[in-house]
C-alpha cells in the first residue's frame, strides 16, 4: 500500500510508510514523484502531507523527504 499525495486535484507523489509505534516515529520507506523533476511546490506538498499525516496518527516524522 502507499499514501497518495495530491496537490489540488493532481497526484504528485506516492509514499510508502512504516509506523514504528514503539519509537513513536513514522518512517518514509520510499517516495516516488509522478514527475521526473518535481517542482518546489510539489516537494512542499509532500512534506506538508507527511507532517499532517504523522500528526494525525500521533507519530513524529522520522525522515524529511527532499
PDB file of N, CA, C and O in Angstrom:
ATOM      1  N   UNK A   1       0.831  -1.182   0.000  1.00  0.00           N
ATOM      2  CA  UNK A   1       0.000   0.000   0.000  1.00  0.00           C
ATOM      3  C   UNK A   1       0.877   1.247   0.000  1.00  0.00           C
ATOM      4  O   UNK A   1       1.997   1.215   0.483  1.00  0.00           O
ATOM      5  N   UNK A   2       0.342   2.334  -0.499  1.00  0.00           N
ATOM      6  CA  UNK A   2       1.083   3.590  -0.492  1.00  0.00           C
ATOM      7  C   UNK A   2       0.124   4.724  -0.166  1.00  0.00           C
ATOM      8  O   UNK A   2      -1.088   4.594  -0.305  1.00  0.00           O
ATOM      9  N   UNK A   3       0.685   5.828   0.273  1.00  0.00           N
ATOM     10  CA  UNK A   3      -0.081   7.032   0.556  1.00  0.00           C
ATOM     11  C   UNK A   3       0.011   7.935  -0.662  1.00  0.00           C
ATOM     12  O   UNK A   3       1.107   8.368  -1.025  1.00  0.00           O
ATOM     13  N   UNK A   4      -1.123   8.191  -1.331  1.00  0.00           N
ATOM     14  CA  UNK A   4      -1.074   9.119  -2.460  1.00  0.00           C
ATOM     15  C   UNK A   4      -1.015  10.558  -1.936  1.00  0.00           C
ATOM     16  O   UNK A   4      -1.642  10.886  -0.934  1.00  0.00           O
ATOM     17  N   UNK A   5      -0.253  11.388  -2.607  1.00  0.00           N
ATOM     18  CA  UNK A   5      -0.165  12.804  -2.238  1.00  0.00           C
ATOM     19  C   UNK A   5      -0.725  13.609  -3.393  1.00  0.00           C
ATOM     20  O   UNK A   5      -0.255  13.494  -4.532  1.00  0.00           O
ATOM     21  N   UNK A   6      -1.741  14.413  -3.083  1.00  0.00           N
ATOM     22  CA  UNK A   6      -2.394  15.242  -4.091  1.00  0.00           C
ATOM     23  C   UNK A   6      -2.032  16.702  -3.865  1.00  0.00           C
ATOM     24  O   UNK A   6      -1.911  17.146  -2.727  1.00  0.00           O
ATOM     25  N   UNK A   7      -1.881  17.430  -4.950  1.00  0.00           N
ATOM     26  CA  UNK A   7      -1.750  18.889  -4.909  1.00  0.00           C
ATOM     27  C   UNK A   7      -2.897  19.398  -5.761  1.00  0.00           C
ATOM     28  O   UNK A   7      -2.956  19.115  -6.953  1.00  0.00           O
ATOM     29  N   UNK A   8      -3.791  20.105  -5.118  1.00  0.00           N
ATOM     30  CA  UNK A   8      -5.076  20.490  -5.702  1.00  0.00           C
ATOM     31  C   UNK A   8      -5.809  19.177  -6.002  1.00  0.00           C
ATOM     32  O   UNK A   8      -6.173  18.480  -5.072  1.00  0.00           O
ATOM     33  N   UNK A   9      -5.984  18.788  -7.239  1.00  0.00           N
ATOM     34  CA  UNK A   9      -6.641  17.516  -7.560  1.00  0.00           C
ATOM     35  C   UNK A   9      -5.738  16.620  -8.390  1.00  0.00           C
ATOM     36  O   UNK A   9      -6.199  15.712  -9.067  1.00  0.00           O
ATOM     37  N   UNK A  10      -4.460  16.855  -8.322  1.00  0.00           N
ATOM     38  CA  UNK A  10      -3.495  16.129  -9.147  1.00  0.00           C
ATOM     39  C   UNK A  10      -2.591  15.265  -8.273  1.00  0.00           C
ATOM     40  O   UNK A  10      -2.060  15.731  -7.261  1.00  0.00           O
ATOM     41  N   UNK A  11      -2.408  14.013  -8.666  1.00  0.00           N
ATOM     42  CA  UNK A  11      -1.493  13.124  -7.971  1.00  0.00           C
ATOM     43  C   UNK A  11      -0.064  13.578  -8.264  1.00  0.00           C
ATOM     44  O   UNK A  11       0.334  13.656  -9.422  1.00  0.00           O
ATOM     45  N   UNK A  12       0.682  13.906  -7.198  1.00  0.00           N
ATOM     46  CA  UNK A  12       2.057  14.371  -7.402  1.00  0.00           C
ATOM     47  C   UNK A  12       3.091  13.376  -6.891  1.00  0.00           C
ATOM     48  O   UNK A  12       4.240  13.404  -7.319  1.00  0.00           O
ATOM     49  N   UNK A  13       2.689  12.483  -5.961  1.00  0.00           N
ATOM     50  CA  UNK A  13       3.661  11.527  -5.413  1.00  0.00           C
ATOM     51  C   UNK A  13       2.946  10.365  -4.744  1.00  0.00           C
ATOM     52  O   UNK A  13       1.767  10.460  -4.392  1.00  0.00           O
ATOM     53  N   UNK A  14       3.716   9.289  -4.575  1.00  0.00           N
ATOM     54  CA  UNK A  14       3.265   8.114  -3.820  1.00  0.00           C
ATOM     55  C   UNK A  14       4.327   7.815  -2.775  1.00  0.00           C
ATOM     56  O   UNK A  14       5.512   7.814  -3.091  1.00  0.00           O
ATOM     57  N   UNK A  15       3.884   7.580  -1.539  1.00  0.00           N
ATOM     58  CA  UNK A  15       4.820   7.383  -0.438  1.00  0.00           C
ATOM     59  C   UNK A  15       4.505   6.069   0.273  1.00  0.00           C
ATOM     60  O   UNK A  15       3.355   5.801   0.612  1.00  0.00           O
ATOM     61  N   UNK A  16       5.531   5.262   0.491  1.00  0.00           N
ATOM     62  CA  UNK A  16       5.404   4.035   1.268  1.00  0.00           C
ATOM     63  C   UNK A  16       5.924   4.338   2.664  1.00  0.00           C
ATOM     64  O   UNK A  16       7.050   4.822   2.817  1.00  0.00           O
ATOM     65  N   UNK A  17       5.092   4.081   3.677  1.00  0.00           N
ATOM     66  CA  UNK A  17       5.419   4.459   5.049  1.00  0.00           C
ATOM     67  C   UNK A  17       5.422   3.254   5.973  1.00  0.00           C
ATOM     68  O   UNK A  17       4.768   2.250   5.690  1.00  0.00           O
ATOM     69  N   UNK A  18       6.120   3.390   7.090  1.00  0.00           N
ATOM     70  CA  UNK A  18       6.085   2.380   8.133  1.00  0.00           C
ATOM     71  C   UNK A  18       5.950   3.102   9.473  1.00  0.00           C
ATOM     72  O   UNK A  18       6.749   3.985   9.788  1.00  0.00           O
ATOM     73  N   UNK A  19       4.936   2.704  10.234  1.00  0.00           N
ATOM     74  CA  UNK A  19       4.744   3.262  11.574  1.00  0.00           C
ATOM     75  C   UNK A  19       5.546   2.431  12.561  1.00  0.00           C
ATOM     76  O   UNK A  19       5.317   1.232  12.692  1.00  0.00           O
ATOM     77  N   UNK A  20       6.486   3.066  13.223  1.00  0.00           N
ATOM     78  CA  UNK A  20       7.258   2.418  14.281  1.00  0.00           C
ATOM     79  C   UNK A  20       6.743   2.970  15.602  1.00  0.00           C
ATOM     80  O   UNK A  20       7.294   3.916  16.166  1.00  0.00           O
ATOM     81  N   UNK A  21       5.640   2.384  16.043  1.00  0.00           N
ATOM     82  CA  UNK A  21       4.925   2.924  17.206  1.00  0.00           C
ATOM     83  C   UNK A  21       5.754   2.872  18.481  1.00  0.00           C
ATOM     84  O   UNK A  21       5.669   3.787  19.303  1.00  0.00           O
ATOM     85  N   UNK A  22       6.562   1.835  18.658  1.00  0.00           N
ATOM     86  CA  UNK A  22       7.379   1.753  19.878  1.00  0.00           C
ATOM     87  C   UNK A  22       8.371   2.915  19.956  1.00  0.00           C
ATOM     88  O   UNK A  22       8.710   3.373  21.045  1.00  0.00           O
ATOM     89  N   UNK A  23       8.817   3.388  18.811  1.00  0.00           N
ATOM     90  CA  UNK A  23       9.741   4.525  18.760  1.00  0.00           C
ATOM     91  C   UNK A  23       8.997   5.850  18.590  1.00  0.00           C
ATOM     92  O   UNK A  23       9.606   6.914  18.644  1.00  0.00           O
ATOM     93  N   UNK A  24       7.675   5.773  18.346  1.00  0.00           N
ATOM     94  CA  UNK A  24       6.883   6.988  18.144  1.00  0.00           C
ATOM     95  C   UNK A  24       7.192   7.699  16.842  1.00  0.00           C
ATOM     96  O   UNK A  24       7.040   8.902  16.744  1.00  0.00           O
ATOM     97  N   UNK A  25       7.632   6.925  15.828  1.00  0.00           N
ATOM     98  CA  UNK A  25       8.075   7.523  14.570  1.00  0.00           C
ATOM     99  C   UNK A  25       7.331   6.953  13.369  1.00  0.00           C
ATOM    100  O   UNK A  25       6.983   5.772  13.341  1.00  0.00           O
ATOM    101  N   UNK A  26       7.132   7.792  12.384  1.00  0.00           N
ATOM    102  CA  UNK A  26       6.634   7.391  11.081  1.00  0.00           C
ATOM    103  C   UNK A  26       7.803   7.498  10.118  1.00  0.00           C
ATOM    104  O   UNK A  26       8.402   8.561   9.971  1.00  0.00           O
ATOM    105  N   UNK A  27       8.166   6.382   9.497  1.00  0.00           N
ATOM    106  CA  UNK A  27       9.356   6.328   8.649  1.00  0.00           C
ATOM    107  C   UNK A  27       8.951   6.264   7.170  1.00  0.00           C
ATOM    108  O   UNK A  27       8.048   5.525   6.809  1.00  0.00           O
ATOM    109  N   UNK A  28       9.620   7.043   6.335  1.00  0.00           N
ATOM    110  CA  UNK A  28       9.412   7.016   4.887  1.00  0.00           C
ATOM    111  C   UNK A  28      10.300   5.910   4.315  1.00  0.00           C
ATOM    112  O   UNK A  28      11.524   5.993   4.384  1.00  0.00           O
ATOM    113  N   UNK A  29       9.677   4.862   3.768  1.00  0.00           N
ATOM    114  CA  UNK A  29      10.435   3.765   3.168  1.00  0.00           C
ATOM    115  C   UNK A  29      10.795   4.074   1.724  1.00  0.00           C
ATOM    116  O   UNK A  29      11.883   3.737   1.264  1.00  0.00           O
ATOM    117  N   UNK A  30       9.860   4.668   0.993  1.00  0.00           N
ATOM    118  CA  UNK A  30      10.144   5.086  -0.380  1.00  0.00           C
ATOM    119  C   UNK A  30       9.220   6.229  -0.764  1.00  0.00           C
ATOM    120  O   UNK A  30       8.117   6.354  -0.238  1.00  0.00           O
ATOM    121  N   UNK A  31       9.710   7.035  -1.673  1.00  0.00           N
ATOM    122  CA  UNK A  31       8.974   8.203  -2.157  1.00  0.00           C
ATOM    123  C   UNK A  31       9.153   8.252  -3.666  1.00  0.00           C
ATOM    124  O   UNK A  31      10.286   8.261  -4.150  1.00  0.00           O
ATOM    125  N   UNK A  32       8.037   8.260  -4.378  1.00  0.00           N
ATOM    126  CA  UNK A  32       8.072   8.296  -5.841  1.00  0.00           C
ATOM    127  C   UNK A  32       7.245   9.480  -6.322  1.00  0.00           C
ATOM    128  O   UNK A  32       6.031   9.501  -6.140  1.00  0.00           O
ATOM    129  N   UNK A  33       7.919  10.454  -6.919  1.00  0.00           N
ATOM    130  CA  UNK A  33       7.220  11.592  -7.520  1.00  0.00           C
ATOM    131  C   UNK A  33       6.707  11.168  -8.889  1.00  0.00           C
ATOM    132  O   UNK A  33       7.347  10.390  -9.591  1.00  0.00           O
ATOM    133  N   UNK A  34       5.571  11.710  -9.276  1.00  0.00           N
ATOM    134  CA  UNK A  34       4.990  11.403 -10.581  1.00  0.00           C
ATOM    135  C   UNK A  34       5.782  12.072 -11.699  1.00  0.00           C
ATOM    136  O   UNK A  34       5.869  11.538 -12.789  1.00  0.00           O
ATOM    137  N   UNK A  35       6.359  13.239 -11.430  1.00  0.00           N
ATOM    138  CA  UNK A  35       7.192  13.937 -12.412  1.00  0.00           C
ATOM    139  C   UNK A  35       8.648  13.556 -12.192  1.00  0.00           C
ATOM    140  O   UNK A  35       9.094  13.407 -11.052  1.00  0.00           O
ATOM    141  N   UNK A  36       9.386  13.443 -13.271  1.00  0.00           N
ATOM    142  CA  UNK A  36      10.807  13.097 -13.157  1.00  0.00           C
ATOM    143  C   UNK A  36      11.566  14.162 -12.375  1.00  0.00           C
ATOM    144  O   UNK A  36      12.444  13.853 -11.575  1.00  0.00           O
ATOM    145  N   UNK A  37      11.240  15.425 -12.602  1.00  0.00           N
ATOM    146  CA  UNK A  37      11.836  16.549 -11.878  1.00  0.00           C
ATOM    147  C   UNK A  37      10.715  17.291 -11.157  1.00  0.00           C
ATOM    148  O   UNK A  37      10.128  18.220 -11.717  1.00  0.00           O
ATOM    149  N   UNK A  38      10.394  16.901  -9.917  1.00  0.00           N
ATOM    150  CA  UNK A  38       9.271  17.543  -9.223  1.00  0.00           C
ATOM    151  C   UNK A  38       9.559  19.012  -8.916  1.00  0.00           C
ATOM    152  O   UNK A  38      10.693  19.390  -8.622  1.00  0.00           O
ATOM    153  N   UNK A  39       8.519  19.796  -8.992  1.00  0.00           N
ATOM    154  CA  UNK A  39       8.645  21.231  -8.709  1.00  0.00           C
ATOM    155  C   UNK A  39       8.800  21.448  -7.202  1.00  0.00           C
ATOM    156  O   UNK A  39       8.495  20.576  -6.386  1.00  0.00           O
ATOM    157  N   UNK A  40       9.242  22.639  -6.854  1.00  0.00           N
ATOM    158  CA  UNK A  40       9.360  23.001  -5.435  1.00  0.00           C
ATOM    159  C   UNK A  40       7.991  22.941  -4.763  1.00  0.00           C
ATOM    160  O   UNK A  40       7.881  22.516  -3.610  1.00  0.00           O
ATOM    161  N   UNK A  41       6.944  23.331  -5.469  1.00  0.00           N
ATOM    162  CA  UNK A  41       5.591  23.288  -4.906  1.00  0.00           C
ATOM    163  C   UNK A  41       5.169  21.846  -4.606  1.00  0.00           C
ATOM    164  O   UNK A  41       4.553  21.574  -3.570  1.00  0.00           O
ATOM    165  N   UNK A  42       5.512  20.919  -5.499  1.00  0.00           N
ATOM    166  CA  UNK A  42       5.160  19.519  -5.260  1.00  0.00           C
ATOM    167  C   UNK A  42       5.962  18.949  -4.091  1.00  0.00           C
ATOM    168  O   UNK A  42       5.439  18.164  -3.297  1.00  0.00           O
ATOM    169  N   UNK A  43       7.204  19.346  -3.967  1.00  0.00           N
ATOM    170  CA  UNK A  43       8.012  18.897  -2.823  1.00  0.00           C
ATOM    171  C   UNK A  43       7.429  19.422  -1.512  1.00  0.00           C
ATOM    172  O   UNK A  43       7.362  18.704  -0.517  1.00  0.00           O
ATOM    173  N   UNK A  44       6.992  20.677  -1.513  1.00  0.00           N
ATOM    174  CA  UNK A  44       6.355  21.246  -0.317  1.00  0.00           C
ATOM    175  C   UNK A  44       5.052  20.520  -0.012  1.00  0.00           C
ATOM    176  O   UNK A  44       4.734  20.269   1.150  1.00  0.00           O
ATOM    177  N   UNK A  45       4.294  20.172  -1.049  1.00  0.00           N
ATOM    178  CA  UNK A  45       3.037  19.443  -0.850  1.00  0.00           C
ATOM    179  C   UNK A  45       3.286  18.102  -0.174  1.00  0.00           C
ATOM    180  O   UNK A  45       2.552  17.699   0.735  1.00  0.00           O
ATOM    181  N   UNK A  46       4.341  17.408  -0.591  1.00  0.00           N
ATOM    182  CA  UNK A  46       4.668  16.109   0.015  1.00  0.00           C
ATOM    183  C   UNK A  46       5.077  16.286   1.466  1.00  0.00           C
ATOM    184  O   UNK A  46       4.586  15.574   2.352  1.00  0.00           O
ATOM    185  N   UNK A  47       5.960  17.246   1.738  1.00  0.00           N
ATOM    186  CA  UNK A  47       6.389  17.472   3.128  1.00  0.00           C
ATOM    187  C   UNK A  47       5.198  17.825   4.014  1.00  0.00           C
ATOM    188  O   UNK A  47       5.071  17.322   5.123  1.00  0.00           O
ATOM    189  N   UNK A  48       4.327  18.686   3.517  1.00  0.00           N
ATOM    190  CA  UNK A  48       3.152  19.080   4.292  1.00  0.00           C
ATOM    191  C   UNK A  48       2.209  17.914   4.539  1.00  0.00           C
ATOM    192  O   UNK A  48       1.700  17.737   5.649  1.00  0.00           O
ATOM    193  N   UNK A  49       1.989  17.108   3.509  1.00  0.00           N
ATOM    194  CA  UNK A  49       1.101  15.951   3.655  1.00  0.00           C
ATOM    195  C   UNK A  49       1.660  14.956   4.666  1.00  0.00           C
ATOM    196  O   UNK A  49       0.921  14.410   5.495  1.00  0.00           O
ATOM    197  N   UNK A  50       2.963  14.721   4.614  1.00  0.00           N
ATOM    198  CA  UNK A  50       3.578  13.782   5.558  1.00  0.00           C
ATOM    199  C   UNK A  50       3.523  14.314   6.987  1.00  0.00           C
ATOM    200  O   UNK A  50       3.247  13.564   7.925  1.00  0.00           O
ATOM    201  N   UNK A  51       3.780  15.599   7.162  1.00  0.00           N
ATOM    202  CA  UNK A  51       3.681  16.196   8.502  1.00  0.00           C
ATOM    203  C   UNK A  51       2.269  16.059   9.056  1.00  0.00           C
ATOM    204  O   UNK A  51       2.086  15.665  10.204  1.00  0.00           O
ATOM    205  N   UNK A  52       1.261  16.386   8.225  1.00  0.00           N
ATOM    206  CA  UNK A  52      -0.135  16.291   8.677  1.00  0.00           C
ATOM    207  C   UNK A  52      -0.518  14.854   8.996  1.00  0.00           C
ATOM    208  O   UNK A  52      -1.172  14.582   9.999  1.00  0.00           O
ATOM    209  N   UNK A  53      -0.102  13.908   8.144  1.00  0.00           N
ATOM    210  CA  UNK A  53      -0.446  12.506   8.373  1.00  0.00           C
ATOM    211  C   UNK A  53       0.211  11.989   9.654  1.00  0.00           C
ATOM    212  O   UNK A  53      -0.437  11.332  10.466  1.00  0.00           O
ATOM    213  N   UNK A  54       1.480  12.302   9.854  1.00  0.00           N
ATOM    214  CA  UNK A  54       2.179  11.853  11.062  1.00  0.00           C
ATOM    215  C   UNK A  54       1.480  12.392  12.312  1.00  0.00           C
ATOM    216  O   UNK A  54       1.267  11.643  13.274  1.00  0.00           O
ATOM    217  N   UNK A  55       1.114  13.667  12.307  1.00  0.00           N
ATOM    218  CA  UNK A  55       0.406  14.243  13.453  1.00  0.00           C
ATOM    219  C   UNK A  55      -0.938  13.556  13.663  1.00  0.00           C
ATOM    220  O   UNK A  55      -1.336  13.302  14.796  1.00  0.00           O
ATOM    221  N   UNK A  56      -1.635  13.238  12.571  1.00  0.00           N
ATOM    222  CA  UNK A  56      -2.974  12.641  12.701  1.00  0.00           C
ATOM    223  C   UNK A  56      -2.933  11.241  13.311  1.00  0.00           C
ATOM    224  O   UNK A  56      -3.905  10.809  13.918  1.00  0.00           O
ATOM    225  N   UNK A  57      -1.809  10.534  13.156  1.00  0.00           N
ATOM    226  CA  UNK A  57      -1.687   9.197  13.746  1.00  0.00           C
ATOM    227  C   UNK A  57      -0.847   9.226  15.025  1.00  0.00           C
ATOM    228  O   UNK A  57      -0.512   8.187  15.581  1.00  0.00           O
ATOM    229  N   UNK A  58      -0.510  10.421  15.499  1.00  0.00           N
ATOM    230  CA  UNK A  58       0.178  10.580  16.767  1.00  0.00           C
ATOM    231  C   UNK A  58       1.640  10.166  16.762  1.00  0.00           C
ATOM    232  O   UNK A  58       2.166   9.728  17.779  1.00  0.00           O
ATOM    233  N   UNK A  59       2.305  10.328  15.612  1.00  0.00           N
ATOM    234  CA  UNK A  59       3.705   9.959  15.497  1.00  0.00           C
ATOM    235  C   UNK A  59       4.529  11.148  15.015  1.00  0.00           C
ATOM    236  O   UNK A  59       4.001  12.068  14.395  1.00  0.00           O
ATOM    237  N   UNK A  60       5.822  11.100  15.268  1.00  0.00           N
ATOM    238  CA  UNK A  60       6.745  12.087  14.721  1.00  0.00           C
ATOM    239  C   UNK A  60       7.248  11.568  13.377  1.00  0.00           C
ATOM    240  O   UNK A  60       7.313  10.359  13.148  1.00  0.00           O
ATOM    241  N   UNK A  61       7.593  12.461  12.512  1.00  0.00           N
ATOM    242  CA  UNK A  61       8.108  12.077  11.201  1.00  0.00           C
ATOM    243  C   UNK A  61       9.615  11.872  11.306  1.00  0.00           C
ATOM    244  O   UNK A  61      10.354  12.806  11.601  1.00  0.00           O
ATOM    245  N   UNK A  62      10.065  10.638  11.094  1.00  0.00           N
ATOM    246  CA  UNK A  62      11.471  10.296  11.275  1.00  0.00           C
ATOM    247  C   UNK A  62      12.335  10.827  10.141  1.00  0.00           C
ATOM    248  O   UNK A  62      13.481  11.199  10.349  1.00  0.00           O
ATOM    249  N   UNK A  63      11.807  10.848   8.931  1.00  0.00           N
ATOM    250  CA  UNK A  63      12.579  11.231   7.749  1.00  0.00           C
ATOM    251  C   UNK A  63      11.931  12.442   7.099  1.00  0.00           C
ATOM    252  O   UNK A  63      10.721  12.482   6.929  1.00  0.00           O
ATOM    253  N   UNK A  64      12.738  13.389   6.724  1.00  0.00           N
ATOM    254  CA  UNK A  64      12.240  14.560   5.985  1.00  0.00           C
ATOM    255  C   UNK A  64      12.613  14.386   4.528  1.00  0.00           C
ATOM    256  O   UNK A  64      13.789  14.524   4.168  1.00  0.00           O
ATOM    257  N   UNK A  65      11.651  14.058   3.674  1.00  0.00           N
ATOM    258  CA  UNK A  65      11.975  13.863   2.257  1.00  0.00           C
ATOM    259  C   UNK A  65      12.393  15.166   1.597  1.00  0.00           C
ATOM    260  O   UNK A  65      12.007  16.246   2.018  1.00  0.00           O
ATOM    261  N   UNK A  66      13.181  15.027   0.542  1.00  0.00           N
ATOM    262  CA  UNK A  66      13.621  16.208  -0.211  1.00  0.00           C
ATOM    263  C   UNK A  66      12.903  16.276  -1.528  1.00  0.00           C
ATOM    264  O   UNK A  66      12.261  15.373  -1.963  1.00  0.00           O
TER     265      UNK A  66
END
